[in-house]
Amino acid sequence: MPDIGLPSSAERFTDGRLGEDLLWREVRIPRFPLPTPALFLDRDGVIVEERLYLSDPRDVELLPGITKLIRAARVLGMPVVEVTNQAGIAHGYFTWADFVRVENELTKVLGEQGVALDAVFACPYHPEGQPPYGQPHHPWRKPNPGMLLEAARLLNLDLKQSIFVGDKATDLEAARAAGLALGIHMLTGHGRTHEINSRALTTKDFAVHVLTHAGEAASFLAETTRHTRD
Ligand SMILES: [Mg+2]
């Protein structure tokens, strides 16, 4: 039988990081004793080149400046947390095993640059997904804030002081819904087509900054947190 992410294959795939709720929670660092701000990163179009349902590790290509951004967060003591919608699993385009192969490759290429992600959260649900992944408004699927809230719960994060970097309006919407005060909209990935919708999410409590590449975000991160801490 083809391994295409249907219930049968979901049952066959066992991995401690995949919950019985079919949500991916991977935390690689200890919980912080005090609430700590994090750098949240969307994966496709922010960490790696957008491939439209990335499922082959050979297609993993880091975006320019991303290692600089992760390093900048590390210097500031901010954990780096990947939060990614993976609807390709709901649609049957690829499996959890494919997801793991892609994430392993990502860990490898980041490691070669001397950086690492501290946690990974992934949501496979989609309104038009195949069973058991078809859910109209899953709380983890961005624009809902579930992945950020779960990360905050497990790691003891200060969400208000955290920063989200995304390439879609739904990323920024999730950040705002989780109570963050700042979202960075990157013009990589789907960034150009989503720019107007992301900017429109600005409120008095939520700022949206548009930047062209992750290297720029690295400098911005250092500047912003300096002001916050002064
Ligand atoms: Mg994206």
PDB file of C-alpha atoms and ligand atoms in Angstrom:
ATOM      1  CA  MET A   1       0.000   0.000   0.000  1.00  0.00           C
ATOM      2  CA  PRO A   2       1.399   3.441  -0.802  1.00  0.00           C
ATOM      3  CA  ASP A   3       2.555   5.398   2.210  1.00  0.00           C
ATOM      4  CA  ILE A   4       0.635   8.623   1.615  1.00  0.00           C
ATOM      5  CA  GLY A   5      -0.314   9.902   5.030  1.00  0.00           C
ATOM      6  CA  LEU A   6      -3.740   8.301   5.275  1.00  0.00           C
ATOM      7  CA  PRO A   7      -4.941   7.029   8.659  1.00  0.00           C
ATOM      8  CA  SER A   8      -3.368   3.621   8.143  1.00  0.00           C
ATOM      9  CA  SER A   9       0.082   5.060   7.481  1.00  0.00           C
ATOM     10  CA  ALA A  10      -0.346   7.605  10.289  1.00  0.00           C
ATOM     11  CA  GLU A  11      -0.905   4.670  12.622  1.00  0.00           C
ATOM     12  CA  ARG A  12       2.149   2.863  11.274  1.00  0.00           C
ATOM     13  CA  PHE A  13       4.445   5.830  11.824  1.00  0.00           C
ATOM     14  CA  THR A  14       5.658   5.939  15.396  1.00  0.00           C
ATOM     15  CA  ASP A  15       7.912   8.643  16.727  1.00  0.00           C
ATOM     16  CA  GLY A  16       7.954  10.063  20.246  1.00  0.00           C
ATOM     17  CA  ARG A  17       7.752  13.567  18.821  1.00  0.00           C
ATOM     18  CA  LEU A  18       4.409  12.883  17.115  1.00  0.00           C
ATOM     19  CA  GLY A  19       1.572  12.984  19.628  1.00  0.00           C
ATOM     20  CA  GLU A  20      -1.577  10.873  19.622  1.00  0.00           C
ATOM     21  CA  ASP A  21      -3.270  14.100  18.529  1.00  0.00           C
ATOM     22  CA  LEU A  22      -1.077  13.897  15.370  1.00  0.00           C
ATOM     23  CA  LEU A  23       0.721  17.118  16.255  1.00  0.00           C
ATOM     24  CA  TRP A  24       4.505  17.434  16.173  1.00  0.00           C
ATOM     25  CA  ARG A  25       6.206  18.691  19.344  1.00  0.00           C
ATOM     26  CA  GLU A  26       9.966  18.601  19.409  1.00  0.00           C
ATOM     27  CA  VAL A  27      11.770  20.434  22.194  1.00  0.00           C
ATOM     28  CA  ARG A  28      15.556  20.128  22.277  1.00  0.00           C
ATOM     29  CA  ILE A  29      16.381  22.378  25.235  1.00  0.00           C
ATOM     30  CA  PRO A  30      15.321  22.414  28.900  1.00  0.00           C
ATOM     31  CA  ARG A  31      12.365  24.524  30.027  1.00  0.00           C
ATOM     32  CA  PHE A  32      13.393  28.044  31.069  1.00  0.00           C
ATOM     33  CA  PRO A  33      13.089  28.812  34.793  1.00  0.00           C
ATOM     34  CA  LEU A  34      11.826  32.324  33.970  1.00  0.00           C
ATOM     35  CA  PRO A  35       9.613  33.470  31.055  1.00  0.00           C
ATOM     36  CA  THR A  36      11.972  34.028  28.133  1.00  0.00           C
ATOM     37  CA  PRO A  37      11.336  35.729  24.765  1.00  0.00           C
ATOM     38  CA  ALA A  38      11.734  33.485  21.717  1.00  0.00           C
ATOM     39  CA  LEU A  39      12.381  33.947  18.031  1.00  0.00           C
ATOM     40  CA  PHE A  40       9.650  32.079  16.149  1.00  0.00           C
ATOM     41  CA  LEU A  41      10.408  31.142  12.558  1.00  0.00           C
ATOM     42  CA  ASP A  42       8.107  29.861   9.877  1.00  0.00           C
ATOM     43  CA  ARG A  43       9.966  27.192   7.881  1.00  0.00           C
ATOM     44  CA  ASP A  44       9.029  27.291   4.196  1.00  0.00           C
ATOM     45  CA  GLY A  45       9.922  30.631   2.647  1.00  0.00           C
ATOM     46  CA  VAL A  46      11.718  31.844   5.794  1.00  0.00           C
ATOM     47  CA  ILE A  47      14.299  29.254   6.896  1.00  0.00           C
ATOM     48  CA  VAL A  48      14.392  27.426   3.576  1.00  0.00           C
ATOM     49  CA  GLU A  49      13.477  28.211  -0.001  1.00  0.00           C
ATOM     50  CA  GLU A  50       9.727  27.826  -0.685  1.00  0.00           C
ATOM     51  CA  ARG A  51       9.221  24.624  -2.721  1.00  0.00           C
ATOM     52  CA  LEU A  52       5.430  24.269  -2.539  1.00  0.00           C
ATOM     53  CA  TYR A  53       4.999  21.200  -0.299  1.00  0.00           C
ATOM     54  CA  LEU A  54       8.668  20.534   0.395  1.00  0.00           C
ATOM     55  CA  SER A  55       9.031  16.781   0.916  1.00  0.00           C
ATOM     56  CA  ASP A  56      12.391  15.821  -0.604  1.00  0.00           C
ATOM     57  CA  PRO A  57      15.489  16.492   1.526  1.00  0.00           C
ATOM     58  CA  ARG A  58      17.420  17.241  -1.678  1.00  0.00           C
ATOM     59  CA  ASP A  59      15.253  20.353  -2.094  1.00  0.00           C
ATOM     60  CA  VAL A  60      16.262  21.826   1.271  1.00  0.00           C
ATOM     61  CA  GLU A  61      18.070  25.095   0.583  1.00  0.00           C
ATOM     62  CA  LEU A  62      18.754  27.621   3.323  1.00  0.00           C
ATOM     63  CA  LEU A  63      17.693  31.180   2.565  1.00  0.00           C
ATOM     64  CA  PRO A  64      20.409  33.865   2.639  1.00  0.00           C
ATOM     65  CA  GLY A  65      21.024  35.332   6.083  1.00  0.00           C
ATOM     66  CA  ILE A  66      19.041  32.743   8.049  1.00  0.00           C
ATOM     67  CA  THR A  67      22.092  31.404   9.908  1.00  0.00           C
ATOM     68  CA  LYS A  68      23.014  34.989  10.775  1.00  0.00           C
ATOM     69  CA  LEU A  69      19.502  35.509  12.171  1.00  0.00           C
ATOM     70  CA  ILE A  70      19.596  32.309  14.256  1.00  0.00           C
ATOM     71  CA  ARG A  71      23.036  33.267  15.549  1.00  0.00           C
ATOM     72  CA  ALA A  72      21.770  36.754  16.477  1.00  0.00           C
ATOM     73  CA  ALA A  73      18.945  35.199  18.504  1.00  0.00           C
ATOM     74  CA  ARG A  74      21.424  32.918  20.248  1.00  0.00           C
ATOM     75  CA  VAL A  75      23.595  35.895  21.225  1.00  0.00           C
ATOM     76  CA  LEU A  76      20.495  37.565  22.711  1.00  0.00           C
ATOM     77  CA  GLY A  77      19.595  34.418  24.660  1.00  0.00           C
ATOM     78  CA  MET A  78      16.409  33.857  22.636  1.00  0.00           C
ATOM     79  CA  PRO A  79      15.509  30.260  21.810  1.00  0.00           C
ATOM     80  CA  VAL A  80      14.688  29.687  18.127  1.00  0.00           C
ATOM     81  CA  VAL A  81      11.408  27.883  17.515  1.00  0.00           C
ATOM     82  CA  GLU A  82      10.196  26.608  14.136  1.00  0.00           C
ATOM     83  CA  VAL A  83       6.407  26.658  13.715  1.00  0.00           C
ATOM     84  CA  THR A  84       5.196  25.192  10.457  1.00  0.00           C
ATOM     85  CA  ASN A  85       1.875  24.284   8.856  1.00  0.00           C
ATOM     86  CA  GLN A  86       2.370  21.019   6.965  1.00  0.00           C
ATOM     87  CA  ALA A  87      -0.914  20.611   5.104  1.00  0.00           C
ATOM     88  CA  GLY A  88       0.883  18.443   2.539  1.00  0.00           C
ATOM     89  CA  ILE A  89       0.355  15.628   5.049  1.00  0.00           C
ATOM     90  CA  ALA A  90      -3.399  16.333   5.198  1.00  0.00           C
ATOM     91  CA  HIS A  91      -3.588  16.339   1.399  1.00  0.00           C
ATOM     92  CA  GLY A  92      -1.649  13.068   1.165  1.00  0.00           C
ATOM     93  CA  TYR A  93       1.203  14.693  -0.795  1.00  0.00           C
ATOM     94  CA  PHE A  94       3.768  13.350   1.650  1.00  0.00           C
ATOM     95  CA  THR A  95       4.065  11.486   4.946  1.00  0.00           C
ATOM     96  CA  TRP A  96       5.425  12.144   8.421  1.00  0.00           C
ATOM     97  CA  ALA A  97       8.438  10.062   7.437  1.00  0.00           C
ATOM     98  CA  ASP A  98       9.112  12.524   4.591  1.00  0.00           C
ATOM     99  CA  PHE A  99       8.696  15.409   7.014  1.00  0.00           C
ATOM    100  CA  VAL A 100      11.299  13.825   9.309  1.00  0.00           C
ATOM    101  CA  ARG A 101      13.742  13.358   6.417  1.00  0.00           C
ATOM    102  CA  VAL A 102      13.385  17.028   5.472  1.00  0.00           C
ATOM    103  CA  GLU A 103      13.810  18.151   9.094  1.00  0.00           C
ATOM    104  CA  ASN A 104      16.873  15.910   9.489  1.00  0.00           C
ATOM    105  CA  GLU A 105      18.414  17.481   6.408  1.00  0.00           C
ATOM    106  CA  LEU A 106      17.592  20.938   7.751  1.00  0.00           C
ATOM    107  CA  THR A 107      19.265  20.086  11.079  1.00  0.00           C
ATOM    108  CA  LYS A 108      22.294  18.856   9.140  1.00  0.00           C
ATOM    109  CA  VAL A 109      22.723  21.908   6.921  1.00  0.00           C
ATOM    110  CA  LEU A 110      22.155  24.289   9.826  1.00  0.00           C
ATOM    111  CA  GLY A 111      24.658  22.294  11.887  1.00  0.00           C
ATOM    112  CA  GLU A 112      27.237  22.672   9.129  1.00  0.00           C
ATOM    113  CA  GLN A 113      26.845  26.428   9.626  1.00  0.00           C
ATOM    114  CA  GLY A 114      27.196  26.045  13.381  1.00  0.00           C
ATOM    115  CA  VAL A 115      23.568  26.801  14.294  1.00  0.00           C
ATOM    116  CA  ALA A 116      20.524  24.830  15.438  1.00  0.00           C
ATOM    117  CA  LEU A 117      16.810  25.169  16.064  1.00  0.00           C
ATOM    118  CA  ASP A 118      15.781  24.726  19.701  1.00  0.00           C
ATOM    119  CA  ALA A 119      12.257  23.437  19.056  1.00  0.00           C
ATOM    120  CA  VAL A 120      10.014  22.405  16.167  1.00  0.00           C
ATOM    121  CA  PHE A 121       6.215  22.400  16.079  1.00  0.00           C
ATOM    122  CA  ALA A 122       4.256  21.222  13.049  1.00  0.00           C
ATOM    123  CA  CYS A 123       0.537  21.091  12.274  1.00  0.00           C
ATOM    124  CA  PRO A 124      -0.669  18.668   9.570  1.00  0.00           C
ATOM    125  CA  TYR A 125      -4.365  19.631   9.678  1.00  0.00           C
ATOM    126  CA  HIS A 126      -6.211  21.379   6.863  1.00  0.00           C
ATOM    127  CA  PRO A 127      -9.904  22.191   6.282  1.00  0.00           C
ATOM    128  CA  GLU A 128      -9.905  20.056   3.101  1.00  0.00           C
ATOM    129  CA  GLY A 129      -7.551  17.386   4.410  1.00  0.00           C
ATOM    130  CA  GLN A 130      -8.128  13.667   4.170  1.00  0.00           C
ATOM    131  CA  PRO A 131      -9.225  11.846   7.321  1.00  0.00           C
ATOM    132  CA  PRO A 132      -8.058  12.178  10.055  1.00  0.00           C
ATOM    133  CA  TYR A 133      -6.490  15.486   9.024  1.00  0.00           C
ATOM    134  CA  GLY A 134      -9.567  17.369   7.779  1.00  0.00           C
ATOM    135  CA  GLN A 135     -10.454  19.996  10.368  1.00  0.00           C
ATOM    136  CA  PRO A 136     -12.075  23.350   9.592  1.00  0.00           C
ATOM    137  CA  HIS A 137     -10.373  25.440  12.280  1.00  0.00           C
ATOM    138  CA  HIS A 138      -7.661  23.451  13.974  1.00  0.00           C
ATOM    139  CA  PRO A 139      -6.264  25.538  16.847  1.00  0.00           C
ATOM    140  CA  TRP A 140      -2.674  24.766  15.803  1.00  0.00           C
ATOM    141  CA  ARG A 141      -3.044  25.648  12.139  1.00  0.00           C
ATOM    142  CA  LYS A 142      -1.830  29.187  11.486  1.00  0.00           C
ATOM    143  CA  PRO A 143      -3.483  31.757  11.482  1.00  0.00           C
ATOM    144  CA  ASN A 144      -4.486  30.197  14.815  1.00  0.00           C
ATOM    145  CA  PRO A 145      -1.903  30.587  17.586  1.00  0.00           C
ATOM    146  CA  GLY A 146      -1.881  27.001  18.974  1.00  0.00           C
ATOM    147  CA  MET A 147       1.722  26.150  18.075  1.00  0.00           C
ATOM    148  CA  LEU A 148       3.022  29.319  19.718  1.00  0.00           C
ATOM    149  CA  LEU A 149       0.914  28.780  22.825  1.00  0.00           C
ATOM    150  CA  GLU A 150       2.116  25.179  23.101  1.00  0.00           C
ATOM    151  CA  ALA A 151       5.745  26.278  22.693  1.00  0.00           C
ATOM    152  CA  ALA A 152       5.211  28.884  25.412  1.00  0.00           C
ATOM    153  CA  ARG A 153       3.678  26.272  27.713  1.00  0.00           C
ATOM    154  CA  LEU A 154       6.456  23.723  27.215  1.00  0.00           C
ATOM    155  CA  LEU A 155       9.409  26.130  27.233  1.00  0.00           C
ATOM    156  CA  ASN A 156       8.083  28.906  29.527  1.00  0.00           C
ATOM    157  CA  LEU A 157       8.254  31.637  26.906  1.00  0.00           C
ATOM    158  CA  ASP A 158       7.435  35.318  27.253  1.00  0.00           C
ATOM    159  CA  LEU A 159       5.155  35.651  24.232  1.00  0.00           C
ATOM    160  CA  LYS A 160       4.696  39.413  24.425  1.00  0.00           C
ATOM    161  CA  GLN A 161       8.452  39.948  24.085  1.00  0.00           C
ATOM    162  CA  SER A 162       8.849  37.228  21.446  1.00  0.00           C
ATOM    163  CA  ILE A 163       9.275  37.928  17.746  1.00  0.00           C
ATOM    164  CA  PHE A 164       7.815  36.031  14.797  1.00  0.00           C
ATOM    165  CA  VAL A 165       9.328  35.919  11.317  1.00  0.00           C
ATOM    166  CA  GLY A 166       6.993  34.773   8.547  1.00  0.00           C
ATOM    167  CA  ASP A 167       6.300  35.158   4.843  1.00  0.00           C
ATOM    168  CA  LYS A 168       2.482  34.965   4.923  1.00  0.00           C
ATOM    169  CA  ALA A 169      -0.221  37.055   6.527  1.00  0.00           C
ATOM    170  CA  THR A 170      -1.368  33.911   8.341  1.00  0.00           C
ATOM    171  CA  ASP A 171       2.029  33.785  10.115  1.00  0.00           C
ATOM    172  CA  LEU A 172       1.657  37.329  11.356  1.00  0.00           C
ATOM    173  CA  GLU A 173      -1.959  36.706  12.311  1.00  0.00           C
ATOM    174  CA  ALA A 174      -0.911  33.743  14.470  1.00  0.00           C
ATOM    175  CA  ALA A 175       1.748  35.901  16.103  1.00  0.00           C
ATOM    176  CA  ARG A 176      -0.767  38.622  16.879  1.00  0.00           C
ATOM    177  CA  ALA A 177      -3.313  36.118  18.187  1.00  0.00           C
ATOM    178  CA  ALA A 178      -0.659  34.643  20.506  1.00  0.00           C
ATOM    179  CA  GLY A 179      -0.107  38.072  22.052  1.00  0.00           C
ATOM    180  CA  LEU A 180       3.227  38.958  20.465  1.00  0.00           C
ATOM    181  CA  ALA A 181       3.942  42.647  20.008  1.00  0.00           C
ATOM    182  CA  LEU A 182       6.104  42.317  16.899  1.00  0.00           C
ATOM    183  CA  GLY A 183       6.016  40.379  13.669  1.00  0.00           C
ATOM    184  CA  ILE A 184       8.537  40.511  10.868  1.00  0.00           C
ATOM    185  CA  HIS A 185       7.146  39.939   7.401  1.00  0.00           C
ATOM    186  CA  MET A 186       9.865  38.656   5.102  1.00  0.00           C
ATOM    187  CA  LEU A 187       9.702  39.294   1.382  1.00  0.00           C
ATOM    188  CA  THR A 188      11.098  35.829   0.658  1.00  0.00           C
ATOM    189  CA  GLY A 189       8.834  32.827  -0.105  1.00  0.00           C
ATOM    190  CA  HIS A 190       5.253  34.090  -0.530  1.00  0.00           C
ATOM    191  CA  GLY A 191       6.265  37.415   1.018  1.00  0.00           C
ATOM    192  CA  ARG A 192       5.649  39.651  -1.997  1.00  0.00           C
ATOM    193  CA  THR A 193       2.063  38.503  -2.536  1.00  0.00           C
ATOM    194  CA  HIS A 194       1.226  38.601   1.185  1.00  0.00           C
ATOM    195  CA  GLU A 195       2.857  41.934   2.012  1.00  0.00           C
ATOM    196  CA  ILE A 196      -0.297  44.086   1.917  1.00  0.00           C
ATOM    197  CA  ASN A 197      -2.324  41.648   3.996  1.00  0.00           C
ATOM    198  CA  SER A 198       0.466  41.358   6.551  1.00  0.00           C
ATOM    199  CA  ARG A 199       0.854  45.114   6.868  1.00  0.00           C
ATOM    200  CA  ALA A 200      -2.929  45.376   7.415  1.00  0.00           C
ATOM    201  CA  LEU A 201      -2.561  43.355  10.631  1.00  0.00           C
ATOM    202  CA  THR A 202      -0.846  46.270  12.371  1.00  0.00           C
ATOM    203  CA  THR A 203      -2.621  47.501  15.508  1.00  0.00           C
ATOM    204  CA  LYS A 204      -1.564  49.692  18.405  1.00  0.00           C
ATOM    205  CA  ASP A 205      -0.427  46.524  20.177  1.00  0.00           C
ATOM    206  CA  PHE A 206       1.095  44.700  17.207  1.00  0.00           C
ATOM    207  CA  ALA A 207       3.767  46.073  14.891  1.00  0.00           C
ATOM    208  CA  VAL A 208       4.538  44.563  11.486  1.00  0.00           C
ATOM    209  CA  HIS A 209       7.977  45.162  10.013  1.00  0.00           C
ATOM    210  CA  VAL A 210       8.649  44.271   6.403  1.00  0.00           C
ATOM    211  CA  LEU A 211      12.193  43.175   5.594  1.00  0.00           C
ATOM    212  CA  THR A 212      13.734  41.777   2.444  1.00  0.00           C
ATOM    213  CA  HIS A 213      15.941  38.996   3.804  1.00  0.00           C
ATOM    214  CA  ALA A 214      16.895  37.218   7.016  1.00  0.00           C
ATOM    215  CA  GLY A 215      20.244  38.998   7.254  1.00  0.00           C
ATOM    216  CA  GLU A 216      18.348  42.258   7.595  1.00  0.00           C
ATOM    217  CA  ALA A 217      16.198  40.666  10.289  1.00  0.00           C
ATOM    218  CA  ALA A 218      19.352  39.742  12.207  1.00  0.00           C
ATOM    219  CA  SER A 219      20.403  43.398  12.462  1.00  0.00           C
ATOM    220  CA  PHE A 220      16.821  44.442  13.202  1.00  0.00           C
ATOM    221  CA  LEU A 221      16.556  41.867  16.000  1.00  0.00           C
ATOM    222  CA  ALA A 222      19.718  43.107  17.686  1.00  0.00           C
ATOM    223  CA  GLU A 223      18.543  46.739  17.417  1.00  0.00           C
ATOM    224  CA  THR A 224      14.980  46.114  18.612  1.00  0.00           C
ATOM    225  CA  THR A 225      15.885  44.050  21.639  1.00  0.00           C
ATOM    226  CA  ARG A 226      18.543  46.615  22.574  1.00  0.00           C
ATOM    227  CA  HIS A 227      15.864  49.339  22.674  1.00  0.00           C
ATOM    228  CA  THR A 228      13.509  47.092  24.633  1.00  0.00           C
ATOM    229  CA  ARG A 229      16.123  46.380  27.242  1.00  0.00           C
ATOM    230  CA  ASP A 230      17.407  49.976  27.613  1.00  0.00           C
TER     231      ASP A 230
HETATM  232 MG    MG B   1       5.973  30.127   4.745  1.00  0.00          MG
END
